[in-house]
mmCIF file of C-alpha atoms and ligand atoms in Angstrom:
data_model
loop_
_atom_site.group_PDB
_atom_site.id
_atom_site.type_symbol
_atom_site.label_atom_id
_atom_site.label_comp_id
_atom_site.label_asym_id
_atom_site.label_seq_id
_atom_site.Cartn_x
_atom_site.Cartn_y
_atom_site.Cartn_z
ATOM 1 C CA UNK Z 1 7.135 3.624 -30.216
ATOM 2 C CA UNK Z 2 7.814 7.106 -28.906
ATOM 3 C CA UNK Z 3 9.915 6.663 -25.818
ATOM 4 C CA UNK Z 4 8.093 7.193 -22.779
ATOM 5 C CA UNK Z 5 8.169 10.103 -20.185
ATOM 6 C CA UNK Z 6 8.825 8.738 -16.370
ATOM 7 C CA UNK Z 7 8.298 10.725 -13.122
ATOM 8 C CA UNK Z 8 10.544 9.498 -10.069
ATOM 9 C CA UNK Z 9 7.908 10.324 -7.231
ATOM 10 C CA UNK Z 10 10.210 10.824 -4.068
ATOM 11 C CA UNK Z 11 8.442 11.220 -0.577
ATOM 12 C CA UNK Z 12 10.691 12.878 1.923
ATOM 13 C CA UNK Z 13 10.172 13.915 5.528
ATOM 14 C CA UNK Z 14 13.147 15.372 7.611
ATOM 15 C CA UNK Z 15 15.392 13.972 4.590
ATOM 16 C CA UNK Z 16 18.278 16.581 5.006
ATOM 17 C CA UNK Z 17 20.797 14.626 5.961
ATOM 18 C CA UNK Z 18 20.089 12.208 3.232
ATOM 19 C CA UNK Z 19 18.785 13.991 0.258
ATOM 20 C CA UNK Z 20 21.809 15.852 -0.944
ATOM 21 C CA UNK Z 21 23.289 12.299 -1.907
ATOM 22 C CA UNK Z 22 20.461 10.893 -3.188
ATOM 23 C CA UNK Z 23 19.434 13.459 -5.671
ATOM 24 C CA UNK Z 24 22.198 13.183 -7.991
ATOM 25 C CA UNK Z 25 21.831 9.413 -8.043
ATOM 26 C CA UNK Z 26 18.506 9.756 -8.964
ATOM 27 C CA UNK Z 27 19.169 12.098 -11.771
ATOM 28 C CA UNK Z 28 22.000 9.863 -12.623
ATOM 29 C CA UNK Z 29 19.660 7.141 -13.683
ATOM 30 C CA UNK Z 30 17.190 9.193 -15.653
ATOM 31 C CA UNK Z 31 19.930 10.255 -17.731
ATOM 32 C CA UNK Z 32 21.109 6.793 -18.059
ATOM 33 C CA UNK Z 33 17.931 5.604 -18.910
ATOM 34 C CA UNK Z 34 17.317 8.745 -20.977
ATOM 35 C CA UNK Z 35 20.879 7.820 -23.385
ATOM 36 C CA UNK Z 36 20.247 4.491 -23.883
ATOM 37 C CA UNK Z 37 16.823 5.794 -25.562
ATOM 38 C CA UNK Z 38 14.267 3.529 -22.721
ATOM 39 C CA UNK Z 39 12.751 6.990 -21.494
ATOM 40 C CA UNK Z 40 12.089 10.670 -23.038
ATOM 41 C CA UNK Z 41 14.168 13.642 -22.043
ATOM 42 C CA UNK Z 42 11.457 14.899 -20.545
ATOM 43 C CA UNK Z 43 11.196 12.233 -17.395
ATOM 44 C CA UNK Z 44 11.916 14.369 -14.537
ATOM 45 C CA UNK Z 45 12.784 13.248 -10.729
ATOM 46 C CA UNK Z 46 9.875 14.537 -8.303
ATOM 47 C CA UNK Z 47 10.188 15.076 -4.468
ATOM 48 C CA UNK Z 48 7.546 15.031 -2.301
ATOM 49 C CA UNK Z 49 8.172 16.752 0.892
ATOM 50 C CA UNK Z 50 6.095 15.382 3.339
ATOM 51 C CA UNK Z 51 5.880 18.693 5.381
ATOM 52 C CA UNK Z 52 9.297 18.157 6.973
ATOM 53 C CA UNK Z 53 10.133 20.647 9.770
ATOM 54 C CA UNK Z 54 14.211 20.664 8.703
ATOM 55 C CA UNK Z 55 15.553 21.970 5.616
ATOM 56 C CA UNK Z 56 14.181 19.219 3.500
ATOM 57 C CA UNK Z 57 11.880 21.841 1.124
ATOM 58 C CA UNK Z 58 15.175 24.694 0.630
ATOM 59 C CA UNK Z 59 17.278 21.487 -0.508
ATOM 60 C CA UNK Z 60 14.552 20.870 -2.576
ATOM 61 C CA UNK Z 61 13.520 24.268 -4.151
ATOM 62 C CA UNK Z 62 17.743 24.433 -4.755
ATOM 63 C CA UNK Z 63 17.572 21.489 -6.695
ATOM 64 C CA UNK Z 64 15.132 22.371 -8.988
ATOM 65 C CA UNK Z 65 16.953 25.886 -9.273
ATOM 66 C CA UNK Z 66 19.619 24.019 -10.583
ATOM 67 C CA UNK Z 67 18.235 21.917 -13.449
ATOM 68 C CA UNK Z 68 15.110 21.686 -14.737
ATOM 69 C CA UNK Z 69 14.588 17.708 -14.307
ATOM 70 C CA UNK Z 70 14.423 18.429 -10.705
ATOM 71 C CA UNK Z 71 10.547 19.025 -9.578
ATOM 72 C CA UNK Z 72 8.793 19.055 -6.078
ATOM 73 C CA UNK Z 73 5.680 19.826 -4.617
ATOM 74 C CA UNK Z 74 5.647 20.432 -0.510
ATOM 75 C CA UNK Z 75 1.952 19.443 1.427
ATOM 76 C CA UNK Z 76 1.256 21.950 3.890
ATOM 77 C CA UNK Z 77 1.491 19.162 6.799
ATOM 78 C CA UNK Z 78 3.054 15.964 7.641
ATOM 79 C CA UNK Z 79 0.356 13.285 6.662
ATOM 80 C CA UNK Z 80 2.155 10.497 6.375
ATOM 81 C CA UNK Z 81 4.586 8.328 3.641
ATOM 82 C CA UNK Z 82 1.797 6.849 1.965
ATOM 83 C CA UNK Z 83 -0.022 9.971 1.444
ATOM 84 C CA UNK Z 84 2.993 11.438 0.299
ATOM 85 C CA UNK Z 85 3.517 8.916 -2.265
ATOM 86 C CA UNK Z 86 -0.217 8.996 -3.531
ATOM 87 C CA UNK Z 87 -0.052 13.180 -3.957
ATOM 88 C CA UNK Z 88 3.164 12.441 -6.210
ATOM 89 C CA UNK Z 89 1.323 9.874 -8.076
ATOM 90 C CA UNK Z 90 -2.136 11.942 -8.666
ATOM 91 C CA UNK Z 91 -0.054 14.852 -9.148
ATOM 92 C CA UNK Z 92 2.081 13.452 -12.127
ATOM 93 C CA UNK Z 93 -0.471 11.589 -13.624
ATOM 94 C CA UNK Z 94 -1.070 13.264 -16.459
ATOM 95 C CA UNK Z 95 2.110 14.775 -17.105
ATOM 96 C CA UNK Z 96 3.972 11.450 -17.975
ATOM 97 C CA UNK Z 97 3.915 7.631 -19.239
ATOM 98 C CA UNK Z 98 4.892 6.464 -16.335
ATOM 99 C CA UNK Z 99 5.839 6.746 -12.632
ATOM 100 C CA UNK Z 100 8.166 4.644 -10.596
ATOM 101 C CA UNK Z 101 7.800 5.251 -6.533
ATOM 102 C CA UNK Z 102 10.363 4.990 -4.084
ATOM 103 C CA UNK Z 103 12.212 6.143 -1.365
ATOM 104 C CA UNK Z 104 14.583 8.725 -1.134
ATOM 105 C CA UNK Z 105 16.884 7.183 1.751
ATOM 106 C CA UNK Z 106 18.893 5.105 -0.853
ATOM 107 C CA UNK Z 107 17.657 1.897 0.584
ATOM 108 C CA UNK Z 108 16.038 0.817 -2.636
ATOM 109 C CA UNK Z 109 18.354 -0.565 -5.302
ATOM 110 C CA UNK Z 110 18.195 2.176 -8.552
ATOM 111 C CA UNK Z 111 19.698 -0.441 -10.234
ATOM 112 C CA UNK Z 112 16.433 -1.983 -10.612
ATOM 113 C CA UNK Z 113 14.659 0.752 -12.694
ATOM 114 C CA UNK Z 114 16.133 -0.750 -15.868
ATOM 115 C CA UNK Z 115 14.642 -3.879 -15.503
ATOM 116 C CA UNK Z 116 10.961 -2.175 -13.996
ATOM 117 C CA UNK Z 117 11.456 -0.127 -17.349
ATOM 118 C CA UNK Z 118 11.968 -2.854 -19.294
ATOM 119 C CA UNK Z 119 9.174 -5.024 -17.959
ATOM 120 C CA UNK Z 120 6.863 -1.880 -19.050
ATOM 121 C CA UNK Z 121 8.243 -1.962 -22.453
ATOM 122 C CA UNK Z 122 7.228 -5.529 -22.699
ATOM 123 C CA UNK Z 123 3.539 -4.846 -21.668
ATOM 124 C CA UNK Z 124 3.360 -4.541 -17.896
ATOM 125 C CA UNK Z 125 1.313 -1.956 -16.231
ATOM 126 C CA UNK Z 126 2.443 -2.298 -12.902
ATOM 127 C CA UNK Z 127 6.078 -3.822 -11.882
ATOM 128 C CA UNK Z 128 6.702 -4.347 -8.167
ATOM 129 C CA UNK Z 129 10.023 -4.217 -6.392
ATOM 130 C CA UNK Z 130 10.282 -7.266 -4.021
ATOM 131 C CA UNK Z 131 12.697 -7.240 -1.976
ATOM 132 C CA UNK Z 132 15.084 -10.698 -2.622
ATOM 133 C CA UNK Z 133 17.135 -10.340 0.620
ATOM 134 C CA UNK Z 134 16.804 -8.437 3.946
ATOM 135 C CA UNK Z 135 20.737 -9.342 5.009
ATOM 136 C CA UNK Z 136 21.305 -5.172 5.880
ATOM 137 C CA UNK Z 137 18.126 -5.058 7.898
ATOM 138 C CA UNK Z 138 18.657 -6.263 11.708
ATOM 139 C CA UNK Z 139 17.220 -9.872 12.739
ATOM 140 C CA UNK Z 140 14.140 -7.862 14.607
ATOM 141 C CA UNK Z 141 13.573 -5.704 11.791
ATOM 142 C CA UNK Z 142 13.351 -8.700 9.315
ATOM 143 C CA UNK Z 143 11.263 -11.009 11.702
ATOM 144 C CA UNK Z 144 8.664 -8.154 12.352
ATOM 145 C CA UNK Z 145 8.602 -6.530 8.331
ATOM 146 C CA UNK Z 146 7.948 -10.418 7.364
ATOM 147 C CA UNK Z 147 6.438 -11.710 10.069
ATOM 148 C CA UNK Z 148 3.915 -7.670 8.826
ATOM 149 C CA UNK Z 149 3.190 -9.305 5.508
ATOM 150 C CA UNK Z 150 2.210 -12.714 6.496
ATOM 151 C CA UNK Z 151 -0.308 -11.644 9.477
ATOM 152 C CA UNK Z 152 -1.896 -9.582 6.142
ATOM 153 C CA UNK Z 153 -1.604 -12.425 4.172
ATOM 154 C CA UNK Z 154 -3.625 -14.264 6.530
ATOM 155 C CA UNK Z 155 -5.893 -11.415 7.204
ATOM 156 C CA UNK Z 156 -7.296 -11.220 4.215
ATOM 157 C CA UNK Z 157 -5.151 -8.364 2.427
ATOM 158 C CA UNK Z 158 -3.793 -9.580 -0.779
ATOM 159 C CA UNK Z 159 -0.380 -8.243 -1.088
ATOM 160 C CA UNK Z 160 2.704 -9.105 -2.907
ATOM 161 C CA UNK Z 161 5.414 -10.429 -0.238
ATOM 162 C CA UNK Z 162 8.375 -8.601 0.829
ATOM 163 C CA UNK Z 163 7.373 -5.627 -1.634
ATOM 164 C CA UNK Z 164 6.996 -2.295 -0.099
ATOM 165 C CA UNK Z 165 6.521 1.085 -2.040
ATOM 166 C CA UNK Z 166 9.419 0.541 -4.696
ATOM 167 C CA UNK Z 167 6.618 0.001 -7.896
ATOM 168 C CA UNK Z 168 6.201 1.330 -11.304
ATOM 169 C CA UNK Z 169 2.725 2.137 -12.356
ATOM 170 C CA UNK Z 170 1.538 3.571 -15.526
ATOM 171 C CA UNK Z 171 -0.542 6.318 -16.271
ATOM 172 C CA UNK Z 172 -2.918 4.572 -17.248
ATOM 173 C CA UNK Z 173 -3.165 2.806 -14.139
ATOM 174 C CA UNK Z 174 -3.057 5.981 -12.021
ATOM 175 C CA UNK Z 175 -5.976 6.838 -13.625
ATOM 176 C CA UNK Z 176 -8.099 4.085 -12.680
ATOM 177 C CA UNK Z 177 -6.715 4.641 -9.529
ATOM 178 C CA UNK Z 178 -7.615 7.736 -8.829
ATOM 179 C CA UNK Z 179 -10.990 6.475 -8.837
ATOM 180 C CA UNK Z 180 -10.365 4.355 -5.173
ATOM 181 C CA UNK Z 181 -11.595 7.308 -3.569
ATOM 182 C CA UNK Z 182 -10.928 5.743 0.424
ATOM 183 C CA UNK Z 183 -8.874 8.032 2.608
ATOM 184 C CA UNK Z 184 -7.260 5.564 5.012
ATOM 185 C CA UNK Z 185 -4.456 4.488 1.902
ATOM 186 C CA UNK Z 186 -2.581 1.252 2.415
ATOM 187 C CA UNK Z 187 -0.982 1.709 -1.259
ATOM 188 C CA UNK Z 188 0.782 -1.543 -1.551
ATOM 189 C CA UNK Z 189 -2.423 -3.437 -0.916
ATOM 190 C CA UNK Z 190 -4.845 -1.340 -3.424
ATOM 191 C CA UNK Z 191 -2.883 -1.465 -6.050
ATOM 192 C CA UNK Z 192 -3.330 -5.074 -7.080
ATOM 193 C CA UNK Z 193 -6.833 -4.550 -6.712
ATOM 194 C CA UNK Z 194 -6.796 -2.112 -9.634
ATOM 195 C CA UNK Z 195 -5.699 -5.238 -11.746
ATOM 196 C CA UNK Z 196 -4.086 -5.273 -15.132
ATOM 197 C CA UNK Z 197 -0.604 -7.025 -16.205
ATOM 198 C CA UNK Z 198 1.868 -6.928 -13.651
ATOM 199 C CA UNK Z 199 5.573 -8.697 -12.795
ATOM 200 C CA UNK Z 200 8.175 -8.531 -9.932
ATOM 201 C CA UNK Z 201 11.683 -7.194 -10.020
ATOM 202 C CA UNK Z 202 14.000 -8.546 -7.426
ATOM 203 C CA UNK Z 203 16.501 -6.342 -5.628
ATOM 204 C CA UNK Z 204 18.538 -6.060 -2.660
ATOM 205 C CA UNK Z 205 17.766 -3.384 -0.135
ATOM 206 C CA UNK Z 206 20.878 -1.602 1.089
ATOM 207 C CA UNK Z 207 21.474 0.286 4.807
ATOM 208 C CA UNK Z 208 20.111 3.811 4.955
ATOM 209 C CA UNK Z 209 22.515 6.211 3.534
ATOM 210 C CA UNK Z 210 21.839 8.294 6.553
ATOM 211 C CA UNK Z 211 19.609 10.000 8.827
ATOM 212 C CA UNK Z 212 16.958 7.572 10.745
ATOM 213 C CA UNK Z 213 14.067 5.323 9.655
ATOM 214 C CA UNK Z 214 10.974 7.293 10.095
ATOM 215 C CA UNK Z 215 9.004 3.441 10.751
ATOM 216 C CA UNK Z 216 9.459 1.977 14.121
ATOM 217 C CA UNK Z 217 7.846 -1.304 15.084
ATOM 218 C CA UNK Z 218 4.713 1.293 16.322
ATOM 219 C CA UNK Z 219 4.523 2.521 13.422
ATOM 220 C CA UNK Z 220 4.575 -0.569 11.419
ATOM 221 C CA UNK Z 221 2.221 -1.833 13.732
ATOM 222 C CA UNK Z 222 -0.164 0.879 13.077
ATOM 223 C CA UNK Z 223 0.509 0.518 9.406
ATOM 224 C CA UNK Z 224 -0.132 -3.311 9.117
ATOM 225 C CA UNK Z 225 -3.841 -2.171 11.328
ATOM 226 C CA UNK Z 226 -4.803 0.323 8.774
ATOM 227 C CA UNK Z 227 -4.031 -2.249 6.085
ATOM 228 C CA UNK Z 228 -5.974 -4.980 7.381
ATOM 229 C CA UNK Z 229 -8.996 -3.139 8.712
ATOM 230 C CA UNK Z 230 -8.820 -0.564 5.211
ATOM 231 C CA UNK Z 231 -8.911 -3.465 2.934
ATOM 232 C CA UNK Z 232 -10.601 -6.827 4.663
ATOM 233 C CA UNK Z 233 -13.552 -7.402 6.140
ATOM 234 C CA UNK Z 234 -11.938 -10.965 7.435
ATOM 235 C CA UNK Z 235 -11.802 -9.917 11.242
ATOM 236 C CA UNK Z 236 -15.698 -9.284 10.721
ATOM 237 C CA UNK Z 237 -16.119 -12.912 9.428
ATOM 238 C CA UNK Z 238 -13.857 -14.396 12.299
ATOM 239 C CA UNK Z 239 -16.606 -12.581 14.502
ATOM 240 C CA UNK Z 240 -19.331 -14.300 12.761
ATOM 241 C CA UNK Z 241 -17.686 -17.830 12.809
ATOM 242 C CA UNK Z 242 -16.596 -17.258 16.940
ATOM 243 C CA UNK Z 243 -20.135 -16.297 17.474
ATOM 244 C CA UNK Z 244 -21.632 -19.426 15.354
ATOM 245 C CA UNK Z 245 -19.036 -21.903 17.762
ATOM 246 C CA UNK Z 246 -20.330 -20.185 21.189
ATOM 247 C CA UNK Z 247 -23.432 -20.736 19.902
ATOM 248 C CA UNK Z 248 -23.317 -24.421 19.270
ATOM 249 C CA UNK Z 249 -21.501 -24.370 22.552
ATOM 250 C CA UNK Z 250 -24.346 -22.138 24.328
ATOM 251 C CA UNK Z 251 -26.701 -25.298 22.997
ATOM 252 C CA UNK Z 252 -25.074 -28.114 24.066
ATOM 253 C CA UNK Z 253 -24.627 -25.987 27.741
ATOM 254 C CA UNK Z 254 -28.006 -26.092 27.705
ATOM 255 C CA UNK Z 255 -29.028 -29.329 26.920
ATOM 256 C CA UNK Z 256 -26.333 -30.546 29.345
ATOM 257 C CA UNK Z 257 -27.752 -28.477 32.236
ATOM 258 C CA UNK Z 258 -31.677 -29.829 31.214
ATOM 259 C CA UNK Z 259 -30.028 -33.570 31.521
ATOM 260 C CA UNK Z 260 -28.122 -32.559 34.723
ATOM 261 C CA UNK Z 261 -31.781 -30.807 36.096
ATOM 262 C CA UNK Z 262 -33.791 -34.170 34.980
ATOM 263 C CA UNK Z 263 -31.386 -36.936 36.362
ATOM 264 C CA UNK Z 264 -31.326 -34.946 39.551
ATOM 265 C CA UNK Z 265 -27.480 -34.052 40.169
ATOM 266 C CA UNK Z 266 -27.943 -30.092 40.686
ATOM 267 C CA UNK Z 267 -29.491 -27.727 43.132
ATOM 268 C CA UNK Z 268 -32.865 -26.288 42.581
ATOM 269 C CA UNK Z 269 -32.416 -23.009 40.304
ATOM 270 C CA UNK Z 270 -29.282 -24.099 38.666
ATOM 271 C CA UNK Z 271 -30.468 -25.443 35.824
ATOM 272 C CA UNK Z 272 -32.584 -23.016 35.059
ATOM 273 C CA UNK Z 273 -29.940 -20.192 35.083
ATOM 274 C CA UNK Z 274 -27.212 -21.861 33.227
ATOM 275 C CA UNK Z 275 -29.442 -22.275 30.584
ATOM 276 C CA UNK Z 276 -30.489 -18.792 30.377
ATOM 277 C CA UNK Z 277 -26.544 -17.726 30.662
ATOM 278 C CA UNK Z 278 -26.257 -20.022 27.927
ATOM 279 C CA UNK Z 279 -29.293 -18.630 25.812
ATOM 280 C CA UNK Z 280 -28.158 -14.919 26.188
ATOM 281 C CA UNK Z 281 -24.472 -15.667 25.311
ATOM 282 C CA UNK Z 282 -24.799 -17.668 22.168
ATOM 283 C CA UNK Z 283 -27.383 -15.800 20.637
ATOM 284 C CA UNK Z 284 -25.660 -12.056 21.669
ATOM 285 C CA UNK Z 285 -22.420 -14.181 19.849
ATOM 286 C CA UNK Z 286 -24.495 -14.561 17.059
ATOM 287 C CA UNK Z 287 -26.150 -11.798 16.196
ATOM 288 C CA UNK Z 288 -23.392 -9.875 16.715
ATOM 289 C CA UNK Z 289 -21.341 -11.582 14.354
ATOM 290 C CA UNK Z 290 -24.358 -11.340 11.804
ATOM 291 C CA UNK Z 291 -24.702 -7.533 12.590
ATOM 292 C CA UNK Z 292 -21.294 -7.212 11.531
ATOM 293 C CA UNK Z 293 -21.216 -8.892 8.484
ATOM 294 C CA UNK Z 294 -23.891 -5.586 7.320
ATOM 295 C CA UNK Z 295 -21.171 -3.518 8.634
ATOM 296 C CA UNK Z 296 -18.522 -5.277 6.919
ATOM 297 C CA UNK Z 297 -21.125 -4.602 3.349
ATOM 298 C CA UNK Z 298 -21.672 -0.806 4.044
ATOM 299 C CA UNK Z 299 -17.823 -0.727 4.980
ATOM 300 C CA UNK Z 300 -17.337 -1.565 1.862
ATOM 301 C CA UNK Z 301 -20.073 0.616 -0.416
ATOM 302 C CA UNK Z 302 -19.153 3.892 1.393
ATOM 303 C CA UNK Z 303 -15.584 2.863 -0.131
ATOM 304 C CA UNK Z 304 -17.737 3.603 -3.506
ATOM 305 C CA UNK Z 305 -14.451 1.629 -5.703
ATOM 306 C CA UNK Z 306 -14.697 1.465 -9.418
ATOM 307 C CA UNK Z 307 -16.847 -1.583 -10.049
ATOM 308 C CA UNK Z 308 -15.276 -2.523 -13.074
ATOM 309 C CA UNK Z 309 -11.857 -1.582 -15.126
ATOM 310 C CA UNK Z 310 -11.463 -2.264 -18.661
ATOM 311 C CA UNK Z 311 -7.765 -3.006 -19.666
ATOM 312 C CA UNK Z 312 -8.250 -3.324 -23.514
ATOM 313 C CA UNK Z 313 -10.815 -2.362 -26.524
ATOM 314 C CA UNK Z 314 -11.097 -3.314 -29.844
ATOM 315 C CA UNK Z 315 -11.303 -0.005 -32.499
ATOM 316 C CA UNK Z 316 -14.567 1.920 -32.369
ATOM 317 C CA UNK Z 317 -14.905 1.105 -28.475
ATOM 318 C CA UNK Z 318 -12.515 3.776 -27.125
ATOM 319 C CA UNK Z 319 -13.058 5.686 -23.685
ATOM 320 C CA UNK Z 320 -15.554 8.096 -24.206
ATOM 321 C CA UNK Z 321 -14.809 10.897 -21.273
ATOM 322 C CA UNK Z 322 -13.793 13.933 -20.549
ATOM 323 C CA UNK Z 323 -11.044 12.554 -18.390
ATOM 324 C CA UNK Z 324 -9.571 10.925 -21.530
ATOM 325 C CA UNK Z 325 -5.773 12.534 -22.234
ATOM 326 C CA UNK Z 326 -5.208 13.263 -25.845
HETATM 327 N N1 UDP P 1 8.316 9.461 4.752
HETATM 328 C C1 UDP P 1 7.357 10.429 4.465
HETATM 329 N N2 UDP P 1 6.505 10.813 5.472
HETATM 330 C C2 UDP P 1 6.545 10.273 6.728
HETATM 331 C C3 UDP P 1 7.508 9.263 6.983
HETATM 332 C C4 UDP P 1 8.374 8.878 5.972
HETATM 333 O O1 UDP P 1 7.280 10.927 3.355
HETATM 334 O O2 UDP P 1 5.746 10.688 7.583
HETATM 335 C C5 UDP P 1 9.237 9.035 3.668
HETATM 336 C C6 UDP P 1 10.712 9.051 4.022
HETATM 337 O O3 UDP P 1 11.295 10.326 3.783
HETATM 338 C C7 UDP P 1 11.284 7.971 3.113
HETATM 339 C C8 UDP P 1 10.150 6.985 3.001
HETATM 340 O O4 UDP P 1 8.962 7.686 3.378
HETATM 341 O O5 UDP P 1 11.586 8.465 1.824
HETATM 342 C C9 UDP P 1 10.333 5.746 3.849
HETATM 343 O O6 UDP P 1 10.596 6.089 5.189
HETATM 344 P P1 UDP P 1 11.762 5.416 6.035
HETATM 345 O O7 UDP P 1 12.989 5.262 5.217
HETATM 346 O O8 UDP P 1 11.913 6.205 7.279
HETATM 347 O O9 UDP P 1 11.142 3.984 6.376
HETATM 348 P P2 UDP P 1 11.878 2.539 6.369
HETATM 349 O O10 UDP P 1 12.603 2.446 5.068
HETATM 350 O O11 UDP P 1 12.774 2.518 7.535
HETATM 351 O O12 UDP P 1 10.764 1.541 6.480
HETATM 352 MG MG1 MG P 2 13.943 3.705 4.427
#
């Protein structure tokens, strides 16, 4: 088997503090990799910049001056890590075997590409980098990042725990992929929905190398929002079930006001009102829990995701597409 071409997809926003020392450790490892024959010569390291307003993009653009397995592409605007990390992806796509995602703060181990690399070479599509310790991270950042994944967890979002953007994907993943056409991207949480044979690598994330964390609590907040409300339709069904129970509540209101009216404990008019409160709360409850379950189905068709993904043929039923790569 030919050895296979890998991207590095970088994202980096206001990274110039940072990216200077990371660079060469990237490029370290793909000519590691590269000598010890797991990866072609032509695997290259690719930053994204993230429309940073500091000198991020001249670091860059030096870089790549300098030697050739150095790429970047720049997006005209700031639109956020995960878009950053997707343009990389879609953007290198074709070009290679395979990609492997992470961050270019030095918090992710490298050390851990040999065994994602490995993992492909035995047959995985997709290898994610879970996180095996948080001892660097401070008490409040490890209670609210874990506390993040279990609230998704329970909301419906199936994602892998403690793993965050750190994954290698192959191509041929990427291209199913690129058919999840949704805008609002919560990348860790779509990718298992594109399927095929995946595994975990365990490493230990490390303190920033420098500069700042771009993902304050607000921010993770916001994230762990998009994820939930991109990819379940849970809250919708908790709607549903809390307007079934103040129904059933609503009903046994009124029958308990009708019993209070006939063995003569209330005040004329009483009766009559609580069940009518009663009446107009349960069944507003309900309907609008039932209204929301149609939202929750066109929520999900205007997503217009692949339907089905075929991971294997037998000879004679290749892809037949334009889209296919020679
Ligand atoms: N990043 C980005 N765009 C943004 C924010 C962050 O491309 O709007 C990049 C950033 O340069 C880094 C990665 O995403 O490579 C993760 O960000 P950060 O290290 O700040 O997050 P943390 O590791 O603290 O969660
Ligand atoms: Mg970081």
């Amino acid at each position: 088997m030919k050895a296979p071409v890998l991207y590095l997809v970088i994202p980096c926003y206001n990274e110039q503090e940072v990216l200077p020392r990371t660079a060469p450790m990237f490029l370290g490892k793909l000519r590691e990799l590269t000598e010890r024959g797991k990866i072609s010569g032509d695997s290259r390291v690719l930053f994204v910049n993230d429309g940073s307003r500091d000198d991020t993009w001249r670091i860059i653009t030096d870089l790549a001056a300098q030697d050739e397995h150095y790429q970047g592409i720049c997006q005209s605007r700031n639109r956020g890590h995960q878009n950053a990390v997707l343009a990389g992806l879609m953007e290198v796509k074709d070009r290679c075997d395979i990609t492997i995602s992470i961050d270019c703060d030095g918090q992710d181990d490298i050390g851990a590409m040999d065994e994602m690399v490995d993992a492909y070479l035995d047959g995985c599509d997709i290898v994610y980098g879970v996180r095996s310790k948080r001892d660097t991270d401070t008490f409040f950042k490890r209670v609210t990042a874990e506390g993040f994944y279990k609230f998704l967890a329970a909301m419906g979002v199936e994602v892998v725990f403690n793993h965050a953007d750190y994954r290698l994907m192959s191509s041929r993943v990427l291209r199913e992929f690129a058919n999840f056409k949704e805008v609002n991207l919560f990348l860790r949480g779509m990718v298992p929905l594109v399927g095929f044979k995946s595994t975990s690598v365990y490493y230990e994330r490390h303190e920033r190398l420098a500069g700042e964390s771009h993902y304050p609590l607000k921010k993770m907040i916001a994230l762990a929002f998009d994820g939930i409300t991109s990819l379940s339709v849970k809250p919708i069904r908790l709607v549903f079930f809390f307007g079934l129970l103040v129904c059933v509540l609503s009903f046994i209101g009124i029958l308990w006001s009708v019993i209070a009216a006939l063995s003569g404990h209330t005040v004329a008019g009483w009766a009559s009102t609580a069940c009518i409160v009663c009446f107009m709360g349960g069944i507003q409850a309900l309907f609008l829990g039932i209204i929301g379950e149609y939202i929750g189905k066109i929520y999900l068709e205007v997503k217009a995701r692949p339907r089905y993904i075929i991971s294997e043929r037998t000879p004679g039923m290749e892809r037949k597409d334009t889209e296919q790569r020679a």
